[in-house]
PDB file of C-alpha atoms and ligand atoms in Angstrom:
ATOM      1  CA  UNK A   1       0.000   0.000   0.000  1.00 51.00           C
ATOM      2  CA  UNK A   2       1.319   3.441  -0.892  1.00 58.00           C
ATOM      3  CA  UNK A   3       2.137   5.847   1.922  1.00 65.00           C
ATOM      4  CA  UNK A   4      -0.324   8.559   2.947  1.00 64.00           C
ATOM      5  CA  UNK A   5       1.253  11.249   0.769  1.00 63.00           C
ATOM      6  CA  UNK A   6       1.102   9.289  -2.463  1.00 66.00           C
ATOM      7  CA  UNK A   7      -2.430   8.024  -1.622  1.00 70.00           C
ATOM      8  CA  UNK A   8      -3.421  11.675  -1.328  1.00 67.00           C
ATOM      9  CA  UNK A   9      -1.807  12.345  -4.714  1.00 62.00           C
ATOM     10  CA  UNK A  10       0.356  15.171  -3.438  1.00 64.00           C
ATOM     11  CA  UNK A  11       3.667  14.111  -4.973  1.00 83.00           C
ATOM     12  CA  UNK A  12       3.344  14.947  -8.650  1.00 92.00           C
ATOM     13  CA  UNK A  13       0.311  17.215  -8.928  1.00 91.00           C
ATOM     14  CA  UNK A  14       2.148  20.420  -8.098  1.00 93.00           C
ATOM     15  CA  UNK A  15       0.365  23.723  -8.567  1.00 93.00           C
ATOM     16  CA  UNK A  16       2.465  24.480 -11.636  1.00 95.00           C
ATOM     17  CA  UNK A  17       1.746  21.085 -13.214  1.00 96.00           C
ATOM     18  CA  UNK A  18      -1.997  21.444 -12.518  1.00 95.00           C
ATOM     19  CA  UNK A  19      -2.081  24.967 -13.991  1.00 96.00           C
ATOM     20  CA  UNK A  20      -0.154  23.962 -17.119  1.00 98.00           C
ATOM     21  CA  UNK A  21      -2.260  20.871 -17.851  1.00 98.00           C
ATOM     22  CA  UNK A  22      -5.509  22.747 -17.177  1.00 98.00           C
ATOM     23  CA  UNK A  23      -4.399  25.439 -19.664  1.00 98.00           C
ATOM     24  CA  UNK A  24      -3.581  22.857 -22.334  1.00 98.00           C
ATOM     25  CA  UNK A  25      -6.724  20.706 -21.961  1.00 98.00           C
ATOM     26  CA  UNK A  26      -9.430  22.781 -20.283  1.00 98.00           C
ATOM     27  CA  UNK A  27      -8.934  26.352 -21.500  1.00 98.00           C
ATOM     28  CA  UNK A  28     -11.681  28.957 -21.668  1.00 98.00           C
ATOM     29  CA  UNK A  29     -13.277  30.673 -24.626  1.00 98.00           C
ATOM     30  CA  UNK A  30     -15.027  34.016 -23.993  1.00 98.00           C
ATOM     31  CA  UNK A  31     -18.279  32.495 -22.653  1.00 98.00           C
ATOM     32  CA  UNK A  32     -16.545  30.112 -20.235  1.00 98.00           C
ATOM     33  CA  UNK A  33     -14.150  32.860 -19.116  1.00 98.00           C
ATOM     34  CA  UNK A  34     -17.070  35.137 -18.270  1.00 98.00           C
ATOM     35  CA  UNK A  35     -18.961  32.377 -16.424  1.00 98.00           C
ATOM     36  CA  UNK A  36     -15.813  31.491 -14.471  1.00 98.00           C
ATOM     37  CA  UNK A  37     -14.962  35.042 -13.371  1.00 98.00           C
ATOM     38  CA  UNK A  38     -18.534  36.262 -12.783  1.00 98.00           C
ATOM     39  CA  UNK A  39     -18.941  34.930  -9.196  1.00 98.00           C
ATOM     40  CA  UNK A  40     -16.018  37.021  -7.913  1.00 98.00           C
ATOM     41  CA  UNK A  41     -17.017  40.047 -10.042  1.00 98.00           C
ATOM     42  CA  UNK A  42     -20.595  39.877  -8.738  1.00 97.00           C
ATOM     43  CA  UNK A  43     -19.739  39.386  -5.072  1.00 97.00           C
ATOM     44  CA  UNK A  44     -20.870  35.765  -5.023  1.00 98.00           C
ATOM     45  CA  UNK A  45     -18.838  32.928  -3.490  1.00 98.00           C
ATOM     46  CA  UNK A  46     -16.207  31.736  -5.963  1.00 98.00           C
ATOM     47  CA  UNK A  47     -17.056  28.025  -5.592  1.00 98.00           C
ATOM     48  CA  UNK A  48     -17.556  26.950  -9.219  1.00 98.00           C
ATOM     49  CA  UNK A  49     -15.865  23.817 -10.566  1.00 98.00           C
ATOM     50  CA  UNK A  50     -12.198  24.073 -11.500  1.00 98.00           C
ATOM     51  CA  UNK A  51     -11.573  24.175 -15.274  1.00 98.00           C
ATOM     52  CA  UNK A  52     -10.340  20.564 -15.443  1.00 98.00           C
ATOM     53  CA  UNK A  53     -13.374  19.358 -13.473  1.00 98.00           C
ATOM     54  CA  UNK A  54     -15.684  21.254 -15.823  1.00 99.00           C
ATOM     55  CA  UNK A  55     -14.015  19.757 -18.885  1.00 99.00           C
ATOM     56  CA  UNK A  56     -14.281  16.297 -17.294  1.00 98.00           C
ATOM     57  CA  UNK A  57     -18.048  16.827 -17.015  1.00 98.00           C
ATOM     58  CA  UNK A  58     -18.220  17.781 -20.706  1.00 99.00           C
ATOM     59  CA  UNK A  59     -16.338  14.663 -21.787  1.00 98.00           C
ATOM     60  CA  UNK A  60     -18.239  12.252 -19.497  1.00 98.00           C
ATOM     61  CA  UNK A  61     -21.606  13.579 -20.686  1.00 98.00           C
ATOM     62  CA  UNK A  62     -20.521  13.397 -24.338  1.00 98.00           C
ATOM     63  CA  UNK A  63     -19.387   9.780 -23.792  1.00 98.00           C
ATOM     64  CA  UNK A  64     -22.788   8.969 -22.252  1.00 98.00           C
ATOM     65  CA  UNK A  65     -24.567  10.521 -25.256  1.00 98.00           C
ATOM     66  CA  UNK A  66     -26.428  12.866 -22.900  1.00 98.00           C
ATOM     67  CA  UNK A  67     -29.288  14.996 -24.274  1.00 98.00           C
ATOM     68  CA  UNK A  68     -31.242  15.930 -21.136  1.00 98.00           C
ATOM     69  CA  UNK A  69     -29.437  16.737 -17.885  1.00 99.00           C
ATOM     70  CA  UNK A  70     -30.458  18.079 -14.459  1.00 99.00           C
ATOM     71  CA  UNK A  71     -28.012  20.214 -12.464  1.00 99.00           C
ATOM     72  CA  UNK A  72     -28.618  21.103  -8.809  1.00 99.00           C
ATOM     73  CA  UNK A  73     -26.722  24.306  -7.909  1.00 99.00           C
ATOM     74  CA  UNK A  74     -26.192  26.835 -10.756  1.00 99.00           C
ATOM     75  CA  UNK A  75     -24.175  29.662  -9.138  1.00 98.00           C
ATOM     76  CA  UNK A  76     -23.200  31.822 -12.180  1.00 98.00           C
ATOM     77  CA  UNK A  77     -23.622  29.057 -14.758  1.00 98.00           C
ATOM     78  CA  UNK A  78     -20.027  27.882 -15.274  1.00 99.00           C
ATOM     79  CA  UNK A  79     -20.766  24.162 -14.867  1.00 99.00           C
ATOM     80  CA  UNK A  80     -24.085  24.594 -16.730  1.00 99.00           C
ATOM     81  CA  UNK A  81     -22.105  25.856 -19.757  1.00 98.00           C
ATOM     82  CA  UNK A  82     -19.632  22.977 -19.406  1.00 99.00           C
ATOM     83  CA  UNK A  83     -22.620  20.574 -19.410  1.00 99.00           C
ATOM     84  CA  UNK A  84     -24.412  22.342 -22.287  1.00 99.00           C
ATOM     85  CA  UNK A  85     -21.279  22.069 -24.433  1.00 98.00           C
ATOM     86  CA  UNK A  86     -21.605  18.266 -24.285  1.00 98.00           C
ATOM     87  CA  UNK A  87     -25.197  18.236 -25.558  1.00 98.00           C
ATOM     88  CA  UNK A  88     -26.598  18.168 -29.090  1.00 98.00           C
ATOM     89  CA  UNK A  89     -28.165  21.406 -30.344  1.00 98.00           C
ATOM     90  CA  UNK A  90     -31.640  20.338 -29.240  1.00 98.00           C
ATOM     91  CA  UNK A  91     -30.361  19.051 -25.870  1.00 98.00           C
ATOM     92  CA  UNK A  92     -31.268  20.674 -22.563  1.00 98.00           C
ATOM     93  CA  UNK A  93     -29.780  21.180 -19.125  1.00 99.00           C
ATOM     94  CA  UNK A  94     -32.283  22.121 -16.413  1.00 99.00           C
ATOM     95  CA  UNK A  95     -30.247  23.862 -13.719  1.00 99.00           C
ATOM     96  CA  UNK A  96     -31.755  24.640 -10.317  1.00 99.00           C
ATOM     97  CA  UNK A  97     -30.692  27.627  -8.170  1.00 99.00           C
ATOM     98  CA  UNK A  98     -32.232  28.663  -4.839  1.00 99.00           C
ATOM     99  CA  UNK A  99     -30.611  32.121  -4.568  1.00 98.00           C
ATOM    100  CA  UNK A 100     -32.457  34.660  -6.783  1.00 98.00           C
ATOM    101  CA  UNK A 101     -29.328  36.807  -7.142  1.00 98.00           C
ATOM    102  CA  UNK A 102     -27.260  33.858  -8.360  1.00 98.00           C
ATOM    103  CA  UNK A 103     -30.054  32.869 -10.764  1.00 98.00           C
ATOM    104  CA  UNK A 104     -30.204  36.400 -12.187  1.00 98.00           C
ATOM    105  CA  UNK A 105     -26.420  36.542 -12.713  1.00 98.00           C
ATOM    106  CA  UNK A 106     -26.507  33.093 -14.334  1.00 98.00           C
ATOM    107  CA  UNK A 107     -29.302  34.194 -16.698  1.00 98.00           C
ATOM    108  CA  UNK A 108     -27.057  37.012 -17.945  1.00 98.00           C
ATOM    109  CA  UNK A 109     -24.045  34.719 -18.370  1.00 98.00           C
ATOM    110  CA  UNK A 110     -25.937  31.906 -20.079  1.00 98.00           C
ATOM    111  CA  UNK A 111     -27.966  34.274 -22.287  1.00 98.00           C
ATOM    112  CA  UNK A 112     -24.764  35.835 -23.645  1.00 97.00           C
ATOM    113  CA  UNK A 113     -23.252  32.428 -24.486  1.00 98.00           C
ATOM    114  CA  UNK A 114     -23.451  30.329 -27.647  1.00 97.00           C
ATOM    115  CA  UNK A 115     -25.399  27.561 -25.839  1.00 98.00           C
ATOM    116  CA  UNK A 116     -28.062  29.654 -24.090  1.00 98.00           C
ATOM    117  CA  UNK A 117     -30.855  27.838 -25.919  1.00 98.00           C
ATOM    118  CA  UNK A 118     -29.784  24.568 -24.258  1.00 98.00           C
ATOM    119  CA  UNK A 119     -29.960  25.905 -20.676  1.00 98.00           C
ATOM    120  CA  UNK A 120     -33.094  26.406 -18.552  1.00 98.00           C
ATOM    121  CA  UNK A 121     -32.533  28.025 -15.148  1.00 99.00           C
ATOM    122  CA  UNK A 122     -35.162  27.074 -12.570  1.00 98.00           C
ATOM    123  CA  UNK A 123     -35.316  29.242  -9.454  1.00 98.00           C
ATOM    124  CA  UNK A 124     -36.107  27.753  -6.056  1.00 98.00           C
ATOM    125  CA  UNK A 125     -34.941  25.174  -3.525  1.00 99.00           C
ATOM    126  CA  UNK A 126     -34.123  21.988  -5.422  1.00 99.00           C
ATOM    127  CA  UNK A 127     -36.318  19.755  -3.281  1.00 98.00           C
ATOM    128  CA  UNK A 128     -39.303  21.919  -4.303  1.00 98.00           C
ATOM    129  CA  UNK A 129     -38.315  22.234  -7.983  1.00 99.00           C
ATOM    130  CA  UNK A 130     -37.369  18.607  -8.733  1.00 99.00           C
ATOM    131  CA  UNK A 131     -40.908  17.111  -8.609  1.00 98.00           C
ATOM    132  CA  UNK A 132     -41.992  19.504 -11.383  1.00 98.00           C
ATOM    133  CA  UNK A 133     -39.181  18.195 -13.609  1.00 98.00           C
ATOM    134  CA  UNK A 134     -40.218  14.562 -13.330  1.00 98.00           C
ATOM    135  CA  UNK A 135     -42.531  14.568 -16.404  1.00 98.00           C
ATOM    136  CA  UNK A 136     -39.494  15.633 -18.519  1.00 98.00           C
ATOM    137  CA  UNK A 137     -37.502  12.566 -17.453  1.00 97.00           C
ATOM    138  CA  UNK A 138     -36.023  10.053 -17.389  1.00 98.00           C
ATOM    139  CA  UNK A 139     -32.774  12.019 -17.574  1.00 99.00           C
ATOM    140  CA  UNK A 140     -29.379  11.154 -19.050  1.00 99.00           C
ATOM    141  CA  UNK A 141     -27.517  12.608 -16.075  1.00 99.00           C
ATOM    142  CA  UNK A 142     -27.862  14.472 -12.778  1.00 99.00           C
ATOM    143  CA  UNK A 143     -25.052  16.710 -11.454  1.00 99.00           C
ATOM    144  CA  UNK A 144     -25.328  17.524  -7.748  1.00 99.00           C
ATOM    145  CA  UNK A 145     -23.443  20.611  -6.483  1.00 99.00           C
ATOM    146  CA  UNK A 146     -25.711  22.451  -3.980  1.00 99.00           C
ATOM    147  CA  UNK A 147     -26.442  22.199  -0.219  1.00 98.00           C
ATOM    148  CA  UNK A 148     -24.470  19.248   1.117  1.00 98.00           C
ATOM    149  CA  UNK A 149     -27.050  18.233   3.780  1.00 98.00           C
ATOM    150  CA  UNK A 150     -29.474  17.236   1.000  1.00 99.00           C
ATOM    151  CA  UNK A 151     -27.085  15.178  -1.153  1.00 99.00           C
ATOM    152  CA  UNK A 152     -28.676  11.949   0.066  1.00 98.00           C
ATOM    153  CA  UNK A 153     -32.123  13.125  -1.077  1.00 98.00           C
ATOM    154  CA  UNK A 154     -30.697  14.343  -4.409  1.00 99.00           C
ATOM    155  CA  UNK A 155     -28.996  11.004  -4.941  1.00 98.00           C
ATOM    156  CA  UNK A 156     -32.242   9.137  -4.270  1.00 98.00           C
ATOM    157  CA  UNK A 157     -34.046  11.404  -6.749  1.00 99.00           C
ATOM    158  CA  UNK A 158     -31.369  10.657  -9.340  1.00 99.00           C
ATOM    159  CA  UNK A 159     -31.643   6.905  -8.712  1.00 98.00           C
ATOM    160  CA  UNK A 160     -35.349   7.129  -9.609  1.00 98.00           C
ATOM    161  CA  UNK A 161     -35.082   9.509 -12.578  1.00 98.00           C
ATOM    162  CA  UNK A 162     -31.842   8.676 -14.436  1.00 99.00           C
ATOM    163  CA  UNK A 163     -32.100   6.168 -17.288  1.00 98.00           C
ATOM    164  CA  UNK A 164     -30.076   2.949 -17.375  1.00 98.00           C
ATOM    165  CA  UNK A 165     -26.527   3.829 -18.477  1.00 98.00           C
ATOM    166  CA  UNK A 166     -27.046   7.458 -17.445  1.00 98.00           C
ATOM    167  CA  UNK A 167     -24.785   9.304 -14.999  1.00 99.00           C
ATOM    168  CA  UNK A 168     -24.841  10.580 -11.442  1.00 99.00           C
ATOM    169  CA  UNK A 169     -22.157  13.174 -10.696  1.00 99.00           C
ATOM    170  CA  UNK A 170     -21.620  14.729  -7.267  1.00 99.00           C
ATOM    171  CA  UNK A 171     -19.094  17.473  -6.447  1.00 99.00           C
ATOM    172  CA  UNK A 172     -17.575  17.856  -2.963  1.00 99.00           C
ATOM    173  CA  UNK A 173     -17.907  14.146  -2.259  1.00 99.00           C
ATOM    174  CA  UNK A 174     -15.137  14.463   0.390  1.00 98.00           C
ATOM    175  CA  UNK A 175     -17.224  17.205   2.078  1.00 98.00           C
ATOM    176  CA  UNK A 176     -14.193  19.529   2.314  1.00 98.00           C
ATOM    177  CA  UNK A 177     -12.359  16.744   4.169  1.00 98.00           C
ATOM    178  CA  UNK A 178     -15.152  16.355   6.745  1.00 98.00           C
ATOM    179  CA  UNK A 179     -16.729  13.216   5.175  1.00 98.00           C
ATOM    180  CA  UNK A 180     -15.890  10.972   8.144  1.00 98.00           C
ATOM    181  CA  UNK A 181     -16.858  13.416  10.908  1.00 98.00           C
ATOM    182  CA  UNK A 182     -19.810  12.936  13.259  1.00 98.00           C
ATOM    183  CA  UNK A 183     -22.268  15.510  11.956  1.00 98.00           C
ATOM    184  CA  UNK A 184     -25.654  15.346  10.250  1.00 98.00           C
ATOM    185  CA  UNK A 185     -24.112  16.810   7.096  1.00 98.00           C
ATOM    186  CA  UNK A 186     -21.327  14.223   6.990  1.00 98.00           C
ATOM    187  CA  UNK A 187     -23.801  11.412   7.666  1.00 98.00           C
ATOM    188  CA  UNK A 188     -25.953  12.655   4.758  1.00 98.00           C
ATOM    189  CA  UNK A 189     -22.903  12.720   2.459  1.00 99.00           C
ATOM    190  CA  UNK A 190     -21.925   9.194   3.523  1.00 99.00           C
ATOM    191  CA  UNK A 191     -25.507   8.042   2.755  1.00 98.00           C
ATOM    192  CA  UNK A 192     -25.151   9.716  -0.669  1.00 99.00           C
ATOM    193  CA  UNK A 193     -22.093   7.536  -1.345  1.00 99.00           C
ATOM    194  CA  UNK A 194     -23.602   4.329   0.037  1.00 98.00           C
ATOM    195  CA  UNK A 195     -27.022   4.686  -1.602  1.00 98.00           C
ATOM    196  CA  UNK A 196     -25.492   5.736  -4.931  1.00 98.00           C
ATOM    197  CA  UNK A 197     -23.434   2.532  -4.806  1.00 98.00           C
ATOM    198  CA  UNK A 198     -26.651   0.485  -4.787  1.00 98.00           C
ATOM    199  CA  UNK A 199     -28.360   2.086  -7.814  1.00 98.00           C
ATOM    200  CA  UNK A 200     -25.252   2.996  -9.845  1.00 98.00           C
ATOM    201  CA  UNK A 201     -21.865   1.478 -10.666  1.00 98.00           C
ATOM    202  CA  UNK A 202     -19.703   4.030  -8.875  1.00 99.00           C
ATOM    203  CA  UNK A 203     -16.272   5.515  -8.298  1.00 98.00           C
ATOM    204  CA  UNK A 204     -15.181   8.545  -6.295  1.00 98.00           C
ATOM    205  CA  UNK A 205     -12.733  10.400  -8.561  1.00 98.00           C
ATOM    206  CA  UNK A 206      -9.973  11.980  -6.445  1.00 96.00           C
ATOM    207  CA  UNK A 207     -10.358  15.594  -7.518  1.00 97.00           C
ATOM    208  CA  UNK A 208      -9.302  18.019  -4.742  1.00 96.00           C
ATOM    209  CA  UNK A 209     -12.693  17.604  -3.000  1.00 98.00           C
ATOM    210  CA  UNK A 210     -13.866  14.326  -4.598  1.00 98.00           C
ATOM    211  CA  UNK A 211     -16.233  13.854  -7.543  1.00 99.00           C
ATOM    212  CA  UNK A 212     -18.606  10.931  -7.264  1.00 99.00           C
ATOM    213  CA  UNK A 213     -19.391   9.298 -10.615  1.00 99.00           C
ATOM    214  CA  UNK A 214     -22.068   6.662 -11.054  1.00 99.00           C
ATOM    215  CA  UNK A 215     -23.393   4.816 -14.111  1.00 98.00           C
ATOM    216  CA  UNK A 216     -27.007   3.724 -13.630  1.00 98.00           C
ATOM    217  CA  UNK A 217     -27.491  -0.040 -13.425  1.00 98.00           C
TER     218      UNK A 217
HETATM  219  N1  SAH B   1     -22.305  24.128 -10.089  1.00 74.72           N
HETATM  220  C1  SAH B   1     -21.783  25.507  -9.970  1.00 74.72           C
HETATM  221  C2  SAH B   1     -21.427  25.842  -8.531  1.00 74.72           C
HETATM  222  C3  SAH B   1     -22.584  25.691  -7.569  1.00 74.72           C
HETATM  223  S1  SAH B   1     -22.244  26.460  -5.994  1.00 74.72           S
HETATM  224  C4  SAH B   1     -20.556  25.643 -10.866  1.00 74.72           C
HETATM  225  O1  SAH B   1     -19.687  24.769 -10.801  1.00 74.72           O
HETATM  226  O2  SAH B   1     -20.469  26.609 -11.630  1.00 74.72           O
HETATM  227  C5  SAH B   1     -23.676  25.939  -5.104  1.00 74.72           C
HETATM  228  C6  SAH B   1     -24.946  26.693  -5.501  1.00 74.72           C
HETATM  229  O3  SAH B   1     -26.044  25.970  -4.937  1.00 74.72           O
HETATM  230  C7  SAH B   1     -25.022  28.121  -4.943  1.00 74.72           C
HETATM  231  O4  SAH B   1     -25.290  29.030  -5.979  1.00 74.72           O
HETATM  232  C8  SAH B   1     -26.188  28.051  -3.967  1.00 74.72           C
HETATM  233  O5  SAH B   1     -26.951  29.251  -3.910  1.00 74.72           O
HETATM  234  C9  SAH B   1     -27.014  26.903  -4.525  1.00 74.72           C
HETATM  235  N2  SAH B   1     -27.916  26.248  -3.565  1.00 74.72           N
HETATM  236  C10 SAH B   1     -27.724  26.067  -2.225  1.00 74.72           C
HETATM  237  N3  SAH B   1     -28.756  25.386  -1.695  1.00 74.72           N
HETATM  238  C11 SAH B   1     -29.626  25.114  -2.711  1.00 74.72           C
HETATM  239  C12 SAH B   1     -30.873  24.435  -2.802  1.00 74.72           C
HETATM  240  N4  SAH B   1     -31.443  23.892  -1.732  1.00 74.72           N
HETATM  241  N5  SAH B   1     -31.476  24.345  -4.009  1.00 74.72           N
HETATM  242  C13 SAH B   1     -30.883  24.899  -5.115  1.00 74.72           C
HETATM  243  N6  SAH B   1     -29.713  25.555  -5.081  1.00 74.72           N
HETATM  244  C14 SAH B   1     -29.086  25.674  -3.907  1.00 74.72           C
HETATM  245  C1  DHB B   2     -18.727  25.310  -1.262  1.00 74.72           C
HETATM  246  C2  DHB B   2     -19.656  24.671  -2.089  1.00 74.72           C
HETATM  247  C3  DHB B   2     -19.214  23.968  -3.190  1.00 74.72           C
HETATM  248  O1  DHB B   2     -20.081  23.322  -4.020  1.00 74.72           O
HETATM  249  C4  DHB B   2     -17.867  23.918  -3.512  1.00 74.72           C
HETATM  250  O2  DHB B   2     -17.503  23.201  -4.615  1.00 74.72           O
HETATM  251  C5  DHB B   2     -16.936  24.543  -2.700  1.00 74.72           C
HETATM  252  C6  DHB B   2     -17.368  25.255  -1.574  1.00 74.72           C
HETATM  253  C7  DHB B   2     -19.209  26.047  -0.081  1.00 74.72           C
HETATM  254  O3  DHB B   2     -20.409  26.041   0.175  1.00 74.72           O
HETATM  255  O4  DHB B   2     -18.367  26.643   0.608  1.00 74.72           O
HETATM  256 MG1   MG B   3     -19.086  22.167  -5.466  1.00 74.72          MG
END
């Protein structure tokens, strides 16, 4: 078994190596650059996916042949654009955002992009919005990136509404390093992992904060 440092992947992934490879493989055009910088510009938390994580979403969804995707947690629309880029022209990502200010900023960002017609921003708490989406399913993928205490509920919703072969993706699967703590939030995140494992074939990709990937059985 490798020692703790190499298990944690800290030996080779230096900041400079990560920056260089992200630039080569996951660079931004104008629309992605605006979506990426908008949270800081607009006084929102700057908690969007990293460029390489966003590009990974694009490639995984393209591989899965995704046409209809649900995202929980829009922020300024960076990951929504990364998802939309994977879809055919008549594809659709329904992205749910509880904070009206974030939703308004995202509408501006997405509307100015080349893939605005593929993105529908739904405003409200996800647990209230998701039931209204059910008639549009089953979905090719669900990406979870909102309030961590509800990940277990989001994962159960995905298990019921993602088609066979479709994807579950969950950011922050290490819960900022707190996954194994004794808290309600950590227990909910552990349930997300364990319940996802039953409905999906799963792996937790070791991004800095963990990205759970599941393929629906
Ligand atoms: N996926 C985005 C980042 C999302 S940040 C990206 O990578 O670009 C998390 C977002 O979830 C925040 O905008 C926050 O307002 C939103 N959020 C928090 N709780 C929510 C809930 N219950 N329902 C919907 N959105 C929620
Ligand atoms: C936070 C939320 C996220 O989804 C993330 O990727 C990083 C941080 C947060 O709430 O602080
Ligand atoms: Mg996140």
